[in-house]
Coordinates of N, CA and C in Angstrom, one line a residue:
X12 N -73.4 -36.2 -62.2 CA -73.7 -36.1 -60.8 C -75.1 -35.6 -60.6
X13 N -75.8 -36.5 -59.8 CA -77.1 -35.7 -59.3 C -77.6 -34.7 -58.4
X14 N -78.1 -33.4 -58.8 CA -78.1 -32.1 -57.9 C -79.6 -32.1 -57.4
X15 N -79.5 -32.0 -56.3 CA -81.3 -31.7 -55.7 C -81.2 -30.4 -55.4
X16 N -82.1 -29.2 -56.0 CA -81.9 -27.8 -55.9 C -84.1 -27.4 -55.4
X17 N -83.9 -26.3 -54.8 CA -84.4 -26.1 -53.9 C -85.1 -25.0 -54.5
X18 N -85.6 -24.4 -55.1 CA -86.1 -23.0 -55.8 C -87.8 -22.5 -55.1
X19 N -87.2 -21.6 -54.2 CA -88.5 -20.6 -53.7 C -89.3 -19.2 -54.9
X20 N -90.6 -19.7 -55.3 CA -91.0 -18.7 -56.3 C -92.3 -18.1 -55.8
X21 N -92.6 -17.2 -56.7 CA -94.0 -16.2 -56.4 C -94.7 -17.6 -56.7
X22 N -95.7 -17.7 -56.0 CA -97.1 -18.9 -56.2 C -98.3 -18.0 -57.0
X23 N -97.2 -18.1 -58.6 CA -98.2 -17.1 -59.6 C -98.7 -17.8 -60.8
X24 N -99.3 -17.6 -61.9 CA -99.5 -18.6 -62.8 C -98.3 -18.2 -64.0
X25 N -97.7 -19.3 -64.6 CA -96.6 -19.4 -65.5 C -95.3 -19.7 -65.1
X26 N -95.3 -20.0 -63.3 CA -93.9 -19.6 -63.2 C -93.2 -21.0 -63.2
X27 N -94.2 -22.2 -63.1 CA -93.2 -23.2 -63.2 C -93.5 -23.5 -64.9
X28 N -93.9 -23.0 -65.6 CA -93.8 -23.1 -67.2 C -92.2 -22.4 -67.4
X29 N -92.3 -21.5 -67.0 CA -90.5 -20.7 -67.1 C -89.7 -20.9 -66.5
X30 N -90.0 -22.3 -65.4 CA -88.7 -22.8 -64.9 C -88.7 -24.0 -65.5
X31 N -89.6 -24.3 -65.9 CA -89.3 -25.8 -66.7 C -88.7 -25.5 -68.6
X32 N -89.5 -24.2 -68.8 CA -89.0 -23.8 -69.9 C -87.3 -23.3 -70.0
X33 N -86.7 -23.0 -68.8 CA -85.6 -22.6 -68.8 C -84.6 -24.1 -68.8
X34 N -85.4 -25.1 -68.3 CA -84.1 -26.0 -68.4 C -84.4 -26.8 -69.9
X35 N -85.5 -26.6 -70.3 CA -85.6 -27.3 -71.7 C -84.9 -26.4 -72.6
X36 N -85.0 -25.1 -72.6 CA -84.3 -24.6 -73.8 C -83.3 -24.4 -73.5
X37 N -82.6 -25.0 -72.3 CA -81.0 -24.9 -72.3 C -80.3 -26.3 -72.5
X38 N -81.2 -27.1 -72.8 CA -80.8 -28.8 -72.8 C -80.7 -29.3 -71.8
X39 N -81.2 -29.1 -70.7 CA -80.7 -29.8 -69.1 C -82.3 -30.4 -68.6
X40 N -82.4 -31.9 -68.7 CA -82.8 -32.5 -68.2 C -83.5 -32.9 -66.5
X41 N -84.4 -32.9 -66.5 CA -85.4 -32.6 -65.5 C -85.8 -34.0 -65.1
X42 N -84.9 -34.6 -63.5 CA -85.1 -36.0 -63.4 C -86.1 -36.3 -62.9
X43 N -86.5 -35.3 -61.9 CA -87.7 -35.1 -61.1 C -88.2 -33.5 -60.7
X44 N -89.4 -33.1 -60.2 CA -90.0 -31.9 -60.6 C -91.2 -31.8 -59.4
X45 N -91.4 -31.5 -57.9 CA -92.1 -31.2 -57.0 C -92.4 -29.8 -56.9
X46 N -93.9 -29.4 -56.8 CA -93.9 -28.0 -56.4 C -95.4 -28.2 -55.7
X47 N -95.3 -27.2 -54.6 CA -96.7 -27.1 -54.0 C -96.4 -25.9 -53.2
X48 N -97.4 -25.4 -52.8 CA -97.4 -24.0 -51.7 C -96.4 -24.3 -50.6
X49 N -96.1 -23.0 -50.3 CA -95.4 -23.3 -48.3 C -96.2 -22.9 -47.3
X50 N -95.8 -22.3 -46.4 CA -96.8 -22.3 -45.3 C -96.6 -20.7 -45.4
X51 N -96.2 -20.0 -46.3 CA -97.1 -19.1 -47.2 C -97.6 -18.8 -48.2
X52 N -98.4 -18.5 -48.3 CA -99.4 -19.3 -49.6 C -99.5 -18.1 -51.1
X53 N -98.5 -17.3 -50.7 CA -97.8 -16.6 -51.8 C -96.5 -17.2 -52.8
X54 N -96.0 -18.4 -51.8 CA -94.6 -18.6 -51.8 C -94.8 -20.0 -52.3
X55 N -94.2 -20.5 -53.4 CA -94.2 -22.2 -53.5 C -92.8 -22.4 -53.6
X56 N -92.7 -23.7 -53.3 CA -91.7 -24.2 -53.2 C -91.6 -25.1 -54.1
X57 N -90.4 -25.2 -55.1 CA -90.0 -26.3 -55.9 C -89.0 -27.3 -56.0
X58 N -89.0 -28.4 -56.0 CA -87.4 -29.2 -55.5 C -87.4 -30.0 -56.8
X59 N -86.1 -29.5 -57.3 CA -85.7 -30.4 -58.7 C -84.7 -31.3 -58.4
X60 N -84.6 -32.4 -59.1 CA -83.6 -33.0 -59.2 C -83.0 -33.1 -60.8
X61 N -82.0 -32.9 -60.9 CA -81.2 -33.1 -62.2 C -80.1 -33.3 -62.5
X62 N -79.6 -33.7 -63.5 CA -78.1 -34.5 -63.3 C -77.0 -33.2 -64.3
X63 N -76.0 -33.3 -63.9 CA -74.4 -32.8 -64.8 C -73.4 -32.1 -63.8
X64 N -72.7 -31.7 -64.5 CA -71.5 -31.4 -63.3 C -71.2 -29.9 -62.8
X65 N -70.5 -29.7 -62.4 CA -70.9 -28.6 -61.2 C -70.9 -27.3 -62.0
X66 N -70.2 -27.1 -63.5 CA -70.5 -26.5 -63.9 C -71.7 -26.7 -64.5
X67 N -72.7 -27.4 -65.0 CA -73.9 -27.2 -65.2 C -75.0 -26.8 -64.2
X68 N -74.2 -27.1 -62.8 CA -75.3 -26.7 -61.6 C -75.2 -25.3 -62.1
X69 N -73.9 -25.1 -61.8 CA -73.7 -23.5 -61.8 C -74.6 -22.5 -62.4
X70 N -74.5 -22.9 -63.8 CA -75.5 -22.3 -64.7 C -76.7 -22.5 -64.6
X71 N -77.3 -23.5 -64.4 CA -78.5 -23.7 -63.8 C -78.9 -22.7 -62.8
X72 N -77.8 -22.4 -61.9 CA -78.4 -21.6 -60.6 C -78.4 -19.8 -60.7
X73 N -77.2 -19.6 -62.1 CA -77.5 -18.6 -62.7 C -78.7 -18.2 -63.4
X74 N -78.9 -19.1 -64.3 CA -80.4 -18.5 -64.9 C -81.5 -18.6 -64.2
X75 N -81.8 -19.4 -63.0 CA -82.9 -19.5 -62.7 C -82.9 -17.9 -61.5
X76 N -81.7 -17.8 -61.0 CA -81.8 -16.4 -60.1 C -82.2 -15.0 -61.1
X77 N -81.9 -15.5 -62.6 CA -82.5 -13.9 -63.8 C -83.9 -14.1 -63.4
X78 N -84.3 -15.1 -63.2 CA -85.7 -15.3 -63.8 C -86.7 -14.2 -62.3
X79 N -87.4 -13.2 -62.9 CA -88.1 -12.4 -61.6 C -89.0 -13.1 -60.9
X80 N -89.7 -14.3 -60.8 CA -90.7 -14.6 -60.0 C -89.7 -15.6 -58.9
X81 N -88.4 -16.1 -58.9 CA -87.7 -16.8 -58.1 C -86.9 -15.7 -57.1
X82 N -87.6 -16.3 -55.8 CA -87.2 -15.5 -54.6 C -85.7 -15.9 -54.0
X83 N -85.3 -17.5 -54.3 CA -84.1 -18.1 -53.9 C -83.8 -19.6 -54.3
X84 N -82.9 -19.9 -54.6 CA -82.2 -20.8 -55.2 C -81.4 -21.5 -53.9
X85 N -82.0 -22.4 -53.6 CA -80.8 -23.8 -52.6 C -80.6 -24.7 -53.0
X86 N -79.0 -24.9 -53.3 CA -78.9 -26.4 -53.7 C -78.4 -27.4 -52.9
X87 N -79.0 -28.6 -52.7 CA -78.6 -29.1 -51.9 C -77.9 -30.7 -52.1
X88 N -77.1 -30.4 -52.9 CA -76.0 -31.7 -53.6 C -75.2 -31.8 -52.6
X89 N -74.7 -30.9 -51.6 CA -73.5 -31.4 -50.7 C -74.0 -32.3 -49.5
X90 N -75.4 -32.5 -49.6 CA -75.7 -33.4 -48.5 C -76.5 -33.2 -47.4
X91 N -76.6 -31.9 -47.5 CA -76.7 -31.0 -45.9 C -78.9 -30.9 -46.5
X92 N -79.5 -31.9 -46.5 CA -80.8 -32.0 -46.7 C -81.4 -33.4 -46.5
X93 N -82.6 -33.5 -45.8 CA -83.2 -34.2 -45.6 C -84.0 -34.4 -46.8
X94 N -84.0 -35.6 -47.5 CA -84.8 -36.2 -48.7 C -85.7 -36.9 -48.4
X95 N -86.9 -37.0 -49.1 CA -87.9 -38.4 -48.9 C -88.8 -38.1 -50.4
X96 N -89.3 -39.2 -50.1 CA -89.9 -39.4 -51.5 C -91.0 -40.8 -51.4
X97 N -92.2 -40.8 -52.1 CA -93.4 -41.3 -51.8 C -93.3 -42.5 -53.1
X98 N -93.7 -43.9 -53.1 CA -94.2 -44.5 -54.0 C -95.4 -45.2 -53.8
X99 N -95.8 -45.6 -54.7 CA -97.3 -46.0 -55.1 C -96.4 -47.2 -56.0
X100 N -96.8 -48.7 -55.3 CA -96.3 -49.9 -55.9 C -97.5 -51.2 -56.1
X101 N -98.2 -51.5 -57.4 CA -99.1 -52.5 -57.6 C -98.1 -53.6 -57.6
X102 N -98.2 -54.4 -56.8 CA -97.5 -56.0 -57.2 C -98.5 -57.3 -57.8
X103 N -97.9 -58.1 -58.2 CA -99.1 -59.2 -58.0 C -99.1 -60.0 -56.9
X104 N -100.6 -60.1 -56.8 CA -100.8 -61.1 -55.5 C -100.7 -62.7 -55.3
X105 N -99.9 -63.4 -56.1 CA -99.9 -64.8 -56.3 C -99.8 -65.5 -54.6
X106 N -100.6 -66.5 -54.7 CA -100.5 -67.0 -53.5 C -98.9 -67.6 -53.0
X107 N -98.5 -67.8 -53.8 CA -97.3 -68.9 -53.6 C -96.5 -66.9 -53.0
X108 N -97.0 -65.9 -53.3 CA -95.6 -64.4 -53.1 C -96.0 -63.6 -51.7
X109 N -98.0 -64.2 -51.2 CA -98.1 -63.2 -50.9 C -97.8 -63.0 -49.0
X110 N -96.9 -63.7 -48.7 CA -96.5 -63.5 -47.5 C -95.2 -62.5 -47.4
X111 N -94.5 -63.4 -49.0 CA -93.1 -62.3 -49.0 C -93.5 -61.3 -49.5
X112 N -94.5 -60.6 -50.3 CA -95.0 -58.9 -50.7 C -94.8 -58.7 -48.7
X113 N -95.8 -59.1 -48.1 CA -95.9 -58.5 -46.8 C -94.8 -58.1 -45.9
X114 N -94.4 -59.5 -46.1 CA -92.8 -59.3 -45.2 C -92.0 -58.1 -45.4
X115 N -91.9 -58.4 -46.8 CA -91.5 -56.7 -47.4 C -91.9 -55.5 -46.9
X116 N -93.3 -55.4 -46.9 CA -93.9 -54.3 -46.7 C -93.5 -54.3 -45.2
X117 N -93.5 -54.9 -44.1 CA -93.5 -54.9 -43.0 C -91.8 -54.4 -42.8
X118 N -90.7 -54.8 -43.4 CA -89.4 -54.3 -43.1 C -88.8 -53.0 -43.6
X119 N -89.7 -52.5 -44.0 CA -89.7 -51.4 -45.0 C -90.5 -49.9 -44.9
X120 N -91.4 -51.0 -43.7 CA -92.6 -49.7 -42.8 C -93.3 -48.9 -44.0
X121 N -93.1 -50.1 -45.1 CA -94.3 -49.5 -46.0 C -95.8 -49.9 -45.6
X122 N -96.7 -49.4 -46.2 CA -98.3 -49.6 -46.1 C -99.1 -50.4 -47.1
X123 N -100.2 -51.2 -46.8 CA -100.5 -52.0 -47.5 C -101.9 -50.8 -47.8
X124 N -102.2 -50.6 -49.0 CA -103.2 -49.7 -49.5 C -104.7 -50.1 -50.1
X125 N -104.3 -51.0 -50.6 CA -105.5 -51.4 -51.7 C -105.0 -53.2 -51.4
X126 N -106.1 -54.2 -51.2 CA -106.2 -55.4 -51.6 C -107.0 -55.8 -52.6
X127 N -106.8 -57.0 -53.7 CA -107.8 -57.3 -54.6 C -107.2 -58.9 -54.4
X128 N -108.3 -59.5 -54.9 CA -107.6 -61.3 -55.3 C -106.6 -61.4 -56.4
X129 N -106.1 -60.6 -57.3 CA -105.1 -60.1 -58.0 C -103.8 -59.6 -57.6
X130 N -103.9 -58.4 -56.6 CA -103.0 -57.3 -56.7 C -102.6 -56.9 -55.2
X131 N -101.5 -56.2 -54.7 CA -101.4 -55.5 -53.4 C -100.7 -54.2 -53.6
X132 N -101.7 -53.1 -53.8 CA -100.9 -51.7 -53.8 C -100.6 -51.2 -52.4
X133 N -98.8 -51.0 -52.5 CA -98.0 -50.6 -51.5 C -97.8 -49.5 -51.6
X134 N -97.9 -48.7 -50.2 CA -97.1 -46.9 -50.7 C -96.1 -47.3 -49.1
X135 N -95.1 -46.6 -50.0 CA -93.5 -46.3 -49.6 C -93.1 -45.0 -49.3
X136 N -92.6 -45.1 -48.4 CA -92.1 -43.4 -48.0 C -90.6 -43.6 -47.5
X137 N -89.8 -42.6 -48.0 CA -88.1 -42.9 -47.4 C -87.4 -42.2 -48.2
X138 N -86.5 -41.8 -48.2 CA -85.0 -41.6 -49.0 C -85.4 -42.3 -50.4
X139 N -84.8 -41.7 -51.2 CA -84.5 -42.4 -52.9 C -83.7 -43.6 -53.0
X140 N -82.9 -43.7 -52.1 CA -82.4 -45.2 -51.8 C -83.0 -45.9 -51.5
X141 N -84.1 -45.7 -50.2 CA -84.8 -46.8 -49.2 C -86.1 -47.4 -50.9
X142 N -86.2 -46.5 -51.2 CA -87.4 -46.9 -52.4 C -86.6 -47.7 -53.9
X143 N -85.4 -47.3 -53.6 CA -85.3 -48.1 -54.8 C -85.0 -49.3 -53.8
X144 N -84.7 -49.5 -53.5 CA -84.0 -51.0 -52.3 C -85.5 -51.8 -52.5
X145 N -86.8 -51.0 -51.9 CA -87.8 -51.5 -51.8 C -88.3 -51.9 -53.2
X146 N -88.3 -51.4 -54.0 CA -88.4 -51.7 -55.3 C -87.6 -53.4 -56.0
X147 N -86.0 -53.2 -56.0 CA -85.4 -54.2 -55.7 C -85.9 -55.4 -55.7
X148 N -86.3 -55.6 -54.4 CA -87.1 -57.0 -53.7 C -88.5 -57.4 -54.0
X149 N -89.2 -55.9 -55.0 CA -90.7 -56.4 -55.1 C -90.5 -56.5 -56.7
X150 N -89.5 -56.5 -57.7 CA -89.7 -56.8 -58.9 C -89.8 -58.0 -59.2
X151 N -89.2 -58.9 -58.4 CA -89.0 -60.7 -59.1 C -90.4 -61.1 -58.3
X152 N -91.1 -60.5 -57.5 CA -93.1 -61.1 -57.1 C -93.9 -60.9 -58.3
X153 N -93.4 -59.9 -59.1 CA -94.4 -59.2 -59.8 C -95.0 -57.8 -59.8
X154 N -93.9 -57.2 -59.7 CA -94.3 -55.6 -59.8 C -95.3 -55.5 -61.3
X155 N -96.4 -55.1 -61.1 CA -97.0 -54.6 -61.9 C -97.2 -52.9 -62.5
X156 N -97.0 -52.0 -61.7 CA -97.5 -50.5 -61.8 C -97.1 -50.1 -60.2
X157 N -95.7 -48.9 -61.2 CA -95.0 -48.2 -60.4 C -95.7 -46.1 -60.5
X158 N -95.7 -45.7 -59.1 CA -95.6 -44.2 -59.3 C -95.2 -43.5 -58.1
X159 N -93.9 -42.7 -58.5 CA -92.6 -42.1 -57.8 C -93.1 -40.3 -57.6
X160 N -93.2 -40.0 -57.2 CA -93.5 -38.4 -56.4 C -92.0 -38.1 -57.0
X161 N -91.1 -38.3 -57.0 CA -89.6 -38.2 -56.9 C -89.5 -36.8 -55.4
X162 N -88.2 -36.8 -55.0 CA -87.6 -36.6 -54.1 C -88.3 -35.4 -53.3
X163 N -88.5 -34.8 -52.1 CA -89.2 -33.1 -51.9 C -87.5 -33.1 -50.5
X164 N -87.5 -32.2 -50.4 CA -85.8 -31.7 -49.5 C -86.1 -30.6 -48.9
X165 N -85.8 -30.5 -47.5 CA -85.9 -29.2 -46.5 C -84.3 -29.5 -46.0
X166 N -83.5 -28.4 -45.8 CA -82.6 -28.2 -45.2 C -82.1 -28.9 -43.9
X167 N -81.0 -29.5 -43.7 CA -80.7 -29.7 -42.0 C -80.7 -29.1 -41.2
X168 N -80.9 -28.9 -39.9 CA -80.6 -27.4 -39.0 C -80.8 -26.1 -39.7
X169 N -79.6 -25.4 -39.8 CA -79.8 -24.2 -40.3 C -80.0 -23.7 -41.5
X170 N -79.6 -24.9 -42.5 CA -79.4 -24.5 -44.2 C -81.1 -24.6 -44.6
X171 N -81.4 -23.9 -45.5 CA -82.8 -23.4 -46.1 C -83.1 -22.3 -45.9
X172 N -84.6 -21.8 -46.2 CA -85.5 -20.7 -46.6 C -85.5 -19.8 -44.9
X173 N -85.1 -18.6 -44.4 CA -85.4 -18.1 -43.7 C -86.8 -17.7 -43.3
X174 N -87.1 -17.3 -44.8 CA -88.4 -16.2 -44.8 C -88.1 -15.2 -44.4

Protein backbone atom coordinates (compact mmCIF):
# COMPACT_ATOMS: atom_id res chain seq x y z
CA UNK A 1 0.00 0.00 0.00
CA UNK A 2 1.21 3.51 -0.71
CA UNK A 3 1.64 5.93 2.44
CA UNK A 4 2.25 9.75 1.89
CA UNK A 5 3.68 10.90 5.42
CA UNK A 6 4.16 14.40 6.23
CA UNK A 7 7.33 14.93 8.59
CA UNK A 8 7.87 18.57 10.16
CA UNK A 9 11.82 18.92 11.11
CA UNK A 10 14.40 21.49 12.57
CA UNK A 11 15.72 23.21 8.99
CA UNK A 12 19.27 22.04 10.29
CA UNK A 13 22.11 20.39 8.46
CA UNK A 14 22.01 16.35 8.56
CA UNK A 15 18.51 16.02 9.25
CA UNK A 16 17.24 14.76 6.07
CA UNK A 17 20.55 12.45 5.94
CA UNK A 18 18.92 10.74 9.23
CA UNK A 19 15.67 10.52 7.83
CA UNK A 20 16.69 9.07 4.74
CA UNK A 21 19.35 7.15 6.67
CA UNK A 22 16.61 5.76 8.96
CA UNK A 23 14.55 4.27 6.13
CA UNK A 24 17.63 2.76 4.39
CA UNK A 25 18.88 0.99 7.33
CA UNK A 26 15.60 -0.34 8.14
CA UNK A 27 14.95 -1.63 4.52
CA UNK A 28 12.07 0.59 3.64
CA UNK A 29 12.13 2.10 0.40
CA UNK A 30 11.75 5.75 -0.41
CA UNK A 31 9.31 6.19 -3.53
CA UNK A 32 9.50 9.78 -3.42
CA UNK A 33 11.36 12.45 -1.16
CA UNK A 34 10.28 16.51 -1.05
CA UNK A 35 11.69 18.86 1.37
CA UNK A 36 11.91 22.66 1.47
CA UNK A 37 11.46 25.35 4.13
CA UNK A 38 7.86 26.47 5.49
CA UNK A 39 6.75 29.70 6.06
CA UNK A 40 9.06 29.32 9.05
CA UNK A 41 12.29 29.25 7.99
CA UNK A 42 13.47 27.16 11.03
CA UNK A 43 10.94 24.55 10.20
CA UNK A 44 11.06 22.35 6.84
CA UNK A 45 8.81 20.35 5.77
CA UNK A 46 9.22 16.84 4.27
CA UNK A 47 6.57 14.72 2.27
CA UNK A 48 7.58 11.06 1.67
CA UNK A 49 5.92 8.70 -0.13
CA UNK A 50 6.53 4.93 0.48
CA UNK A 51 5.01 1.76 0.12
CA UNK A 52 4.16 -1.48 2.84
CA UNK A 53 1.45 -2.18 5.16
CA UNK A 54 0.18 -0.62 8.00
CA UNK A 55 2.40 -2.22 10.08
CA UNK A 56 5.38 -0.91 8.35
CA UNK A 57 3.72 2.64 8.47
CA UNK A 58 3.66 2.10 11.96
CA UNK A 59 7.08 1.62 12.44
CA UNK A 60 8.14 4.05 10.20
CA UNK A 61 6.19 6.56 12.30
CA UNK A 62 7.86 5.22 15.42
CA UNK A 63 11.32 5.66 14.52
CA UNK A 64 11.10 8.70 12.87
CA UNK A 65 9.19 10.46 16.21
CA UNK A 66 12.89 8.94 18.28
CA UNK A 67 14.66 10.90 15.91
CA UNK A 68 15.29 14.72 17.94
CA UNK A 69 15.34 17.08 15.07
CA UNK A 70 11.42 15.82 13.93
CA UNK A 71 8.94 18.14 15.38
CA UNK A 72 5.76 15.91 13.93
CA UNK A 73 4.90 13.15 11.91
CA UNK A 74 1.43 13.23 9.61
CA UNK A 75 0.40 10.61 7.73
CA UNK A 76 -1.71 11.08 5.27
CA UNK A 77 -2.73 7.54 3.55
CA UNK A 78 -6.44 7.86 4.68
CA UNK A 79 -7.03 10.41 2.13
CA UNK A 80 -7.77 13.47 4.10
CA UNK A 81 -4.77 15.47 1.93
CA UNK A 82 -4.55 17.45 -0.95
CA UNK A 83 -1.68 15.96 -3.34
CA UNK A 84 -0.02 17.54 -6.41
CA UNK A 85 2.90 16.93 -8.10
CA UNK A 86 4.95 18.75 -11.01
CA UNK A 87 6.35 17.07 -14.33
CA UNK A 88 8.79 18.20 -16.73
CA UNK A 89 7.83 16.07 -20.12
CA UNK A 90 10.34 16.34 -23.50
CA UNK A 91 8.24 14.69 -26.28
CA UNK A 92 9.07 14.58 -29.89
CA UNK A 93 7.97 17.06 -32.14
CA UNK A 94 7.09 15.02 -35.44
CA UNK A 95 4.92 16.88 -37.67
CA UNK A 96 2.49 14.22 -38.38
CA UNK A 97 2.09 14.31 -33.59
CA UNK A 98 2.36 17.88 -33.28
CA UNK A 99 -1.27 19.01 -32.96
CA UNK A 100 -2.08 15.85 -30.78
CA UNK A 101 1.24 16.75 -28.17
CA UNK A 102 -0.93 20.14 -28.02
CA UNK A 103 -4.31 18.95 -27.77
CA UNK A 104 -2.97 17.12 -24.89
CA UNK A 105 -1.37 19.70 -23.42
CA UNK A 106 -4.49 21.82 -23.78
CA UNK A 107 -6.93 19.13 -21.90
CA UNK A 108 -4.66 18.62 -19.26
CA UNK A 109 -4.04 22.52 -18.51
CA UNK A 110 -0.56 21.58 -18.99
CA UNK A 111 2.09 24.21 -20.29
CA UNK A 112 3.97 24.30 -23.29
CA UNK A 113 7.70 25.30 -22.01
CA UNK A 114 10.40 25.07 -24.38
CA UNK A 115 9.93 24.68 -28.35
CA UNK A 116 12.68 23.30 -30.69
CA UNK A 117 12.14 21.80 -34.49
CA UNK A 118 12.77 18.49 -32.57
CA UNK A 119 11.04 18.57 -29.29
CA UNK A 120 8.05 20.10 -27.04
CA UNK A 121 8.87 20.32 -23.28
CA UNK A 122 5.59 20.14 -21.29
CA UNK A 123 5.28 20.88 -17.45
CA UNK A 124 2.24 19.24 -15.69
CA UNK A 125 0.91 19.99 -12.54
CA UNK A 126 -2.04 17.75 -10.70
CA UNK A 127 -2.57 14.79 -8.62
CA UNK A 128 -0.27 11.57 -9.23
CA UNK A 129 -3.06 10.21 -11.24
CA UNK A 130 -3.74 13.36 -13.49
CA UNK A 131 0.24 12.95 -14.36
CA UNK A 132 0.41 9.55 -14.92
CA UNK A 133 -2.92 9.79 -17.21
CA UNK A 134 -0.93 12.61 -18.94
CA UNK A 135 1.91 10.57 -19.35
CA UNK A 136 -0.26 7.69 -20.75
CA UNK A 137 -1.31 9.61 -23.88
CA UNK A 138 2.24 11.30 -24.48
CA UNK A 139 4.18 7.93 -24.58
CA UNK A 140 3.05 6.46 -28.14
CA UNK A 141 4.14 10.60 -29.79
CA UNK A 142 7.36 10.03 -28.42
CA UNK A 143 8.16 10.80 -24.95
CA UNK A 144 11.70 11.43 -24.91
CA UNK A 145 12.81 12.75 -21.19
CA UNK A 146 10.77 12.47 -18.19
CA UNK A 147 11.19 14.49 -14.51
CA UNK A 148 8.66 13.85 -11.61
CA UNK A 149 9.00 16.30 -8.35
CA UNK A 150 6.95 13.37 -6.89
CA UNK A 151 4.01 14.18 -4.71
CA UNK A 152 4.23 17.59 -1.89
CA UNK A 153 0.57 17.15 0.58
CA UNK A 154 -1.00 19.77 2.97
CA UNK A 155 -3.85 18.64 5.01
CA UNK A 156 -7.68 19.14 4.15
CA UNK A 157 -9.46 21.68 6.47
CA UNK A 158 -8.31 20.95 9.74
CA UNK A 159 -5.71 17.91 9.52
CA UNK A 160 -1.93 19.23 9.49
CA UNK A 161 0.77 21.31 11.19
CA UNK A 162 -0.81 23.79 13.70
CA UNK A 163 2.40 25.53 14.58
Amino acid sequence: MRHTITVLVENEFGVLSRVAGLFSGRGFNIDSLSVAPTNDETISRMTIVTRGDEQILEQISKQLNKLIDIIKVIDFTDGSAIEREMALVKVTAEEAHRAEVLRIADIFRAKIIDVTPKSYTIEATGSPSKIDAILELLRPLGLKELVRTGPVAIGRGAKGWKG
